[in-house]
Amino acid sequence: MNLYLSGLLWVAGVAAVVAALAVLFRRFGSDEERLSNNESAGLVFTIVGGLHAVVTAFVLISLLDTVKSVGDDSTKEANSIVAVNWAATSFADPVRGKVEELTRSYLGTVLNDEWPKLRQEQDVDEDGWQKLDELRKVIAEAPAEGHWLENRKTEASNQLWEAYQARQSRLDAASGGVSTVMWFALILGAVMSALFPFLFGGPKIIPHIVIVVILTAALTLLLFAIYQLENPFSGGVKVDPDAFSSALDRLR
């Protein structure tokens, strides 16, 4: 289902349920009792709604930063692998051929094996780490006679370390997301914020229903956005492995 259609259905469905509850609550409740609650309920609603807004904003900003970091780390990782390959072209065979084989194989592993697993929130195996370790050993044992080859060897080692760090950050982001405790706080806070207007009284039911529906729709929309951002490799703002595809094309 289309992302925007799914979001609209969630927002509309929850808003409709809350609107129906508001009508029932106003029909069978006492207007005088609710009017007497306005001042005290307003103070509590300000505190509860404010705390929930702060927590929601913090989670959203954190997830948006994570999505951006995954994109940046993926680009850095892929470019560093290409740089390792280019630096190794200065060496003679079999070092050059081995590095070229391992860099292409590593990019293919990330692209064809790891990324689909990350989309499905599955753990990746050790194949990628093993290829990086093989690259490290090949570069470390490569003979380097002369200042130029020493520089190329150092450059290849530095770029491999950059790729290692970027890979670690990418995999850390896949195992992050929103914890169960935080989801509990977000959902319970949203429910409390949505139900608090039921305690307010007023002479007209239509404005009251509109207020409740708008508040509930906004809270549902924010929770839906958090859910879509939770996994940066899937959902509404998924990061694509374009950097690795481009890197593999360059090495071919």
Short mmCIF file of C-alpha atoms in Angstrom, two decimals, residues 1-244:
data_model
loop_
_atom_site.label_atom_id
_atom_site.label_comp_id
_atom_site.label_asym_id
_atom_site.label_seq_id
_atom_site.Cartn_x
_atom_site.Cartn_y
_atom_site.Cartn_z
CA MET A 1 0.00 0.00 0.00
CA ASN A 2 1.13 3.53 -0.75
CA LEU A 3 2.88 5.18 2.20
CA TYR A 4 0.75 8.33 2.16
CA LEU A 5 -2.49 6.38 1.78
CA SER A 6 -1.51 4.14 4.67
CA GLY A 7 -0.77 7.19 6.82
CA LEU A 8 -4.07 8.83 5.94
CA LEU A 9 -5.99 5.65 6.77
CA TRP A 10 -4.32 5.42 10.17
CA VAL A 11 -4.99 9.08 10.95
CA ALA A 12 -8.58 8.97 9.71
CA GLY A 13 -9.37 5.70 11.51
CA VAL A 14 -8.05 6.80 14.89
CA ALA A 15 -9.64 10.25 14.55
CA ALA A 16 -13.00 8.68 13.73
CA VAL A 17 -12.87 6.44 16.81
CA VAL A 18 -11.97 9.35 19.08
CA ALA A 19 -14.70 11.53 17.54
CA ALA A 20 -17.28 8.83 18.26
CA LEU A 21 -16.04 8.54 21.84
CA ALA A 22 -16.24 12.32 22.24
CA VAL A 23 -19.87 12.34 21.07
CA LEU A 24 -20.80 9.55 23.50
CA PHE A 25 -18.93 11.21 26.33
CA ARG A 26 -20.69 14.55 25.77
CA ARG A 27 -24.12 12.92 25.37
CA PHE A 28 -24.02 10.87 28.56
CA GLY A 29 -21.79 13.09 30.71
CA SER A 30 -22.56 16.19 32.74
CA ASP A 31 -21.69 19.56 31.15
CA GLU A 32 -21.63 21.31 34.51
CA GLU A 33 -19.08 18.90 35.96
CA ARG A 34 -16.83 19.25 32.92
CA LEU A 35 -17.02 23.05 33.06
CA SER A 36 -15.78 22.94 36.65
CA ASN A 37 -12.80 20.86 35.49
CA ASN A 38 -11.58 23.33 32.85
CA GLU A 39 -9.05 25.20 34.97
CA SER A 40 -7.43 22.25 36.75
CA ALA A 41 -7.59 19.97 33.69
CA GLY A 42 -6.04 22.72 31.58
CA LEU A 43 -3.01 22.95 33.88
CA VAL A 44 -2.46 19.19 33.88
CA PHE A 45 -3.00 18.97 30.11
CA THR A 46 -0.33 21.64 29.58
CA ILE A 47 2.19 19.60 31.55
CA VAL A 48 1.32 16.22 30.03
CA GLY A 49 1.05 17.56 26.49
CA GLY A 50 4.27 19.53 26.85
CA LEU A 51 6.25 16.55 28.12
CA HIS A 52 4.90 14.33 25.37
CA ALA A 53 5.72 16.94 22.73
CA VAL A 54 9.31 17.19 23.98
CA VAL A 55 9.80 13.41 23.96
CA THR A 56 8.24 13.06 20.51
CA ALA A 57 10.38 15.86 19.07
CA PHE A 58 13.52 14.31 20.56
CA VAL A 59 12.74 10.90 19.05
CA LEU A 60 11.89 12.34 15.63
CA ILE A 61 15.04 14.46 15.44
CA SER A 62 17.16 11.51 16.58
CA LEU A 63 15.69 9.24 13.90
CA LEU A 64 16.10 11.85 11.17
CA ASP A 65 19.75 12.26 12.16
CA THR A 66 20.17 8.49 12.01
CA VAL A 67 18.75 8.30 8.49
CA LYS A 68 21.11 11.05 7.33
CA SER A 69 24.06 9.39 9.06
CA VAL A 70 23.32 6.05 7.37
CA GLY A 71 23.32 7.73 3.97
CA ASP A 72 26.58 9.56 4.71
CA ASP A 73 28.26 6.46 6.18
CA SER A 74 27.21 4.33 3.20
CA THR A 75 28.70 6.82 0.76
CA LYS A 76 31.88 7.05 2.83
CA GLU A 77 32.18 3.27 3.09
CA ALA A 78 31.71 2.68 -0.63
CA ASN A 79 34.11 5.48 -1.63
CA SER A 80 36.74 4.23 0.80
CA ILE A 81 36.59 0.75 -0.73
CA VAL A 82 37.08 2.29 -4.19
CA ALA A 83 40.02 4.27 -2.83
CA VAL A 84 41.58 1.06 -1.47
CA ASN A 85 41.25 -0.51 -4.91
CA TRP A 86 42.80 2.48 -6.65
CA ALA A 87 45.68 2.70 -4.17
CA ALA A 88 46.47 -0.98 -4.71
CA THR A 89 46.84 -0.56 -8.47
CA SER A 90 50.39 0.65 -7.80
CA PHE A 91 51.39 -2.80 -6.53
CA ALA A 92 52.38 -5.74 -8.65
CA ASP A 93 50.47 -8.97 -8.85
CA PRO A 94 49.40 -11.01 -6.96
CA VAL A 95 48.71 -8.18 -4.46
CA ARG A 96 46.94 -5.97 -6.98
CA GLY A 97 44.75 -8.78 -8.30
CA LYS A 98 43.86 -9.97 -4.81
CA VAL A 99 42.86 -6.48 -3.65
CA GLU A 100 40.77 -5.91 -6.78
CA GLU A 101 39.01 -9.24 -6.27
CA LEU A 102 38.31 -8.61 -2.58
CA THR A 103 37.04 -5.04 -3.05
CA ARG A 104 34.61 -6.10 -5.78
CA SER A 105 33.52 -9.09 -3.72
CA TYR A 106 32.96 -6.91 -0.65
CA LEU A 107 30.81 -4.41 -2.54
CA GLY A 108 28.80 -7.27 -4.03
CA THR A 109 28.29 -8.79 -0.59
CA VAL A 110 26.97 -5.53 0.85
CA LEU A 111 24.77 -4.89 -2.16
CA ASN A 112 23.30 -8.35 -2.77
CA ASP A 113 23.40 -10.04 0.63
CA GLU A 114 23.57 -7.53 3.48
CA TRP A 115 21.24 -4.82 2.25
CA PRO A 116 18.22 -7.11 1.70
CA LYS A 117 18.74 -8.49 5.22
CA LEU A 118 18.94 -4.99 6.67
CA ARG A 119 15.65 -4.11 4.96
CA GLN A 120 14.03 -7.14 6.61
CA GLU A 121 15.64 -6.31 9.99
CA GLN A 122 17.71 -9.50 9.93
CA ASP A 123 21.24 -9.91 11.25
CA VAL A 124 24.01 -9.88 8.65
CA ASP A 125 26.60 -12.62 8.69
CA GLU A 126 30.37 -12.28 9.10
CA ASP A 127 31.20 -12.48 5.39
CA GLY A 128 31.68 -8.71 5.04
CA TRP A 129 33.92 -8.48 8.09
CA GLN A 130 35.98 -11.42 6.85
CA LYS A 131 36.57 -9.77 3.49
CA LEU A 132 37.75 -6.57 5.20
CA ASP A 133 40.09 -8.64 7.37
CA GLU A 134 41.48 -10.38 4.29
CA LEU A 135 42.04 -6.99 2.68
CA ARG A 136 43.87 -5.82 5.79
CA LYS A 137 46.18 -8.85 5.71
CA VAL A 138 46.90 -8.56 1.98
CA ILE A 139 47.74 -4.85 2.29
CA ALA A 140 49.81 -5.33 5.46
CA GLU A 141 51.89 -8.11 3.86
CA ALA A 142 52.33 -6.32 0.52
CA PRO A 143 55.99 -5.58 -0.29
CA ALA A 144 56.61 -1.84 -0.59
CA GLU A 145 60.00 -0.85 -1.93
CA GLY A 146 60.48 2.83 -2.33
CA HIS A 147 58.79 5.96 -1.04
CA TRP A 148 55.93 5.86 -3.59
CA LEU A 149 54.81 2.34 -2.74
CA GLU A 150 55.07 3.08 0.98
CA ASN A 151 52.71 6.02 0.49
CA ARG A 152 50.30 3.89 -1.53
CA LYS A 153 50.35 1.20 1.14
CA THR A 154 49.67 3.74 3.88
CA GLU A 155 46.86 5.27 1.83
CA ALA A 156 45.24 1.88 1.26
CA SER A 157 45.44 1.08 4.99
CA ASN A 158 43.95 4.44 5.97
CA GLN A 159 41.07 4.09 3.50
CA LEU A 160 40.39 0.56 4.71
CA TRP A 161 40.14 1.86 8.28
CA GLU A 162 37.69 4.53 7.10
CA ALA A 163 35.58 1.82 5.46
CA TYR A 164 35.71 -0.26 8.64
CA GLN A 165 34.45 2.63 10.78
CA ALA A 166 31.70 3.55 8.31
CA ARG A 167 30.57 -0.07 8.13
CA GLN A 168 30.40 -0.31 11.92
CA SER A 169 28.28 2.87 12.09
CA ARG A 170 25.95 1.54 9.37
CA LEU A 171 25.37 -1.75 11.19
CA ASP A 172 24.95 0.02 14.53
CA ALA A 173 22.15 2.10 12.99
CA ALA A 174 20.42 -1.10 11.84
CA SER A 175 20.33 -2.42 15.40
CA GLY A 176 19.13 0.86 16.87
CA GLY A 177 15.62 2.17 16.41
CA VAL A 178 13.11 3.02 19.13
CA SER A 179 13.22 0.85 22.24
CA THR A 180 10.15 -0.87 23.65
CA VAL A 181 10.20 1.40 26.69
CA MET A 182 10.23 4.50 24.49
CA TRP A 183 7.37 3.17 22.36
CA PHE A 184 5.39 2.54 25.54
CA ALA A 185 6.01 6.13 26.68
CA LEU A 186 5.12 7.58 23.26
CA ILE A 187 1.89 5.63 22.86
CA LEU A 188 0.72 6.07 26.44
CA GLY A 189 1.56 9.78 26.31
CA ALA A 190 -0.38 10.15 23.06
CA VAL A 191 -3.41 8.38 24.55
CA MET A 192 -3.37 10.58 27.64
CA SER A 193 -2.98 13.74 25.57
CA ALA A 194 -5.86 12.69 23.31
CA LEU A 195 -8.19 11.83 26.21
CA PHE A 196 -7.56 14.92 28.32
CA PRO A 197 -9.84 17.18 26.19
CA PHE A 198 -12.72 14.89 27.20
CA LEU A 199 -12.51 16.49 30.65
CA PHE A 200 -13.11 19.98 29.26
CA GLY A 201 -16.63 21.37 29.10
CA GLY A 202 -18.22 23.84 26.72
CA PRO A 203 -21.58 24.93 25.39
CA LYS A 204 -21.11 23.51 21.85
CA ILE A 205 -20.28 19.95 20.88
CA ILE A 206 -19.05 20.55 17.30
CA PRO A 207 -16.04 22.74 18.24
CA HIS A 208 -15.17 20.24 20.96
CA ILE A 209 -15.19 17.34 18.48
CA VAL A 210 -13.09 19.32 15.99
CA ILE A 211 -10.49 20.05 18.68
CA VAL A 212 -10.34 16.41 19.75
CA VAL A 213 -10.09 15.15 16.17
CA ILE A 214 -7.32 17.59 15.19
CA LEU A 215 -5.30 16.76 18.31
CA THR A 216 -5.70 13.02 17.82
CA ALA A 217 -4.85 13.24 14.12
CA ALA A 218 -1.66 15.17 14.89
CA LEU A 219 -0.56 12.66 17.54
CA THR A 220 -1.30 9.70 15.26
CA LEU A 221 0.58 11.30 12.39
CA LEU A 222 3.67 11.83 14.56
CA LEU A 223 3.60 8.23 15.78
CA PHE A 224 3.21 7.02 12.19
CA ALA A 225 6.22 9.13 11.17
CA ILE A 226 8.31 7.67 14.00
CA TYR A 227 7.33 4.15 12.94
CA GLN A 228 8.37 4.84 9.34
CA LEU A 229 11.70 6.33 10.43
CA GLU A 230 12.56 3.60 12.92
CA ASN A 231 14.46 1.44 10.43
CA PRO A 232 16.58 3.60 8.07
CA PHE A 233 16.87 0.70 5.61
CA SER A 234 13.11 0.28 5.11
CA GLY A 235 9.94 2.26 5.71
CA GLY A 236 9.04 5.58 4.21
CA VAL A 237 12.52 7.14 4.09
CA LYS A 238 14.64 4.06 3.42
CA VAL A 239 18.25 4.56 2.41
CA ASP A 240 19.07 2.83 -0.88
CA PRO A 241 22.43 1.15 -1.60
CA ASP A 242 23.09 3.44 -4.57
CA ALA A 243 26.57 4.32 -3.30
CA PHE A 244 27.63 0.65 -3.41
#
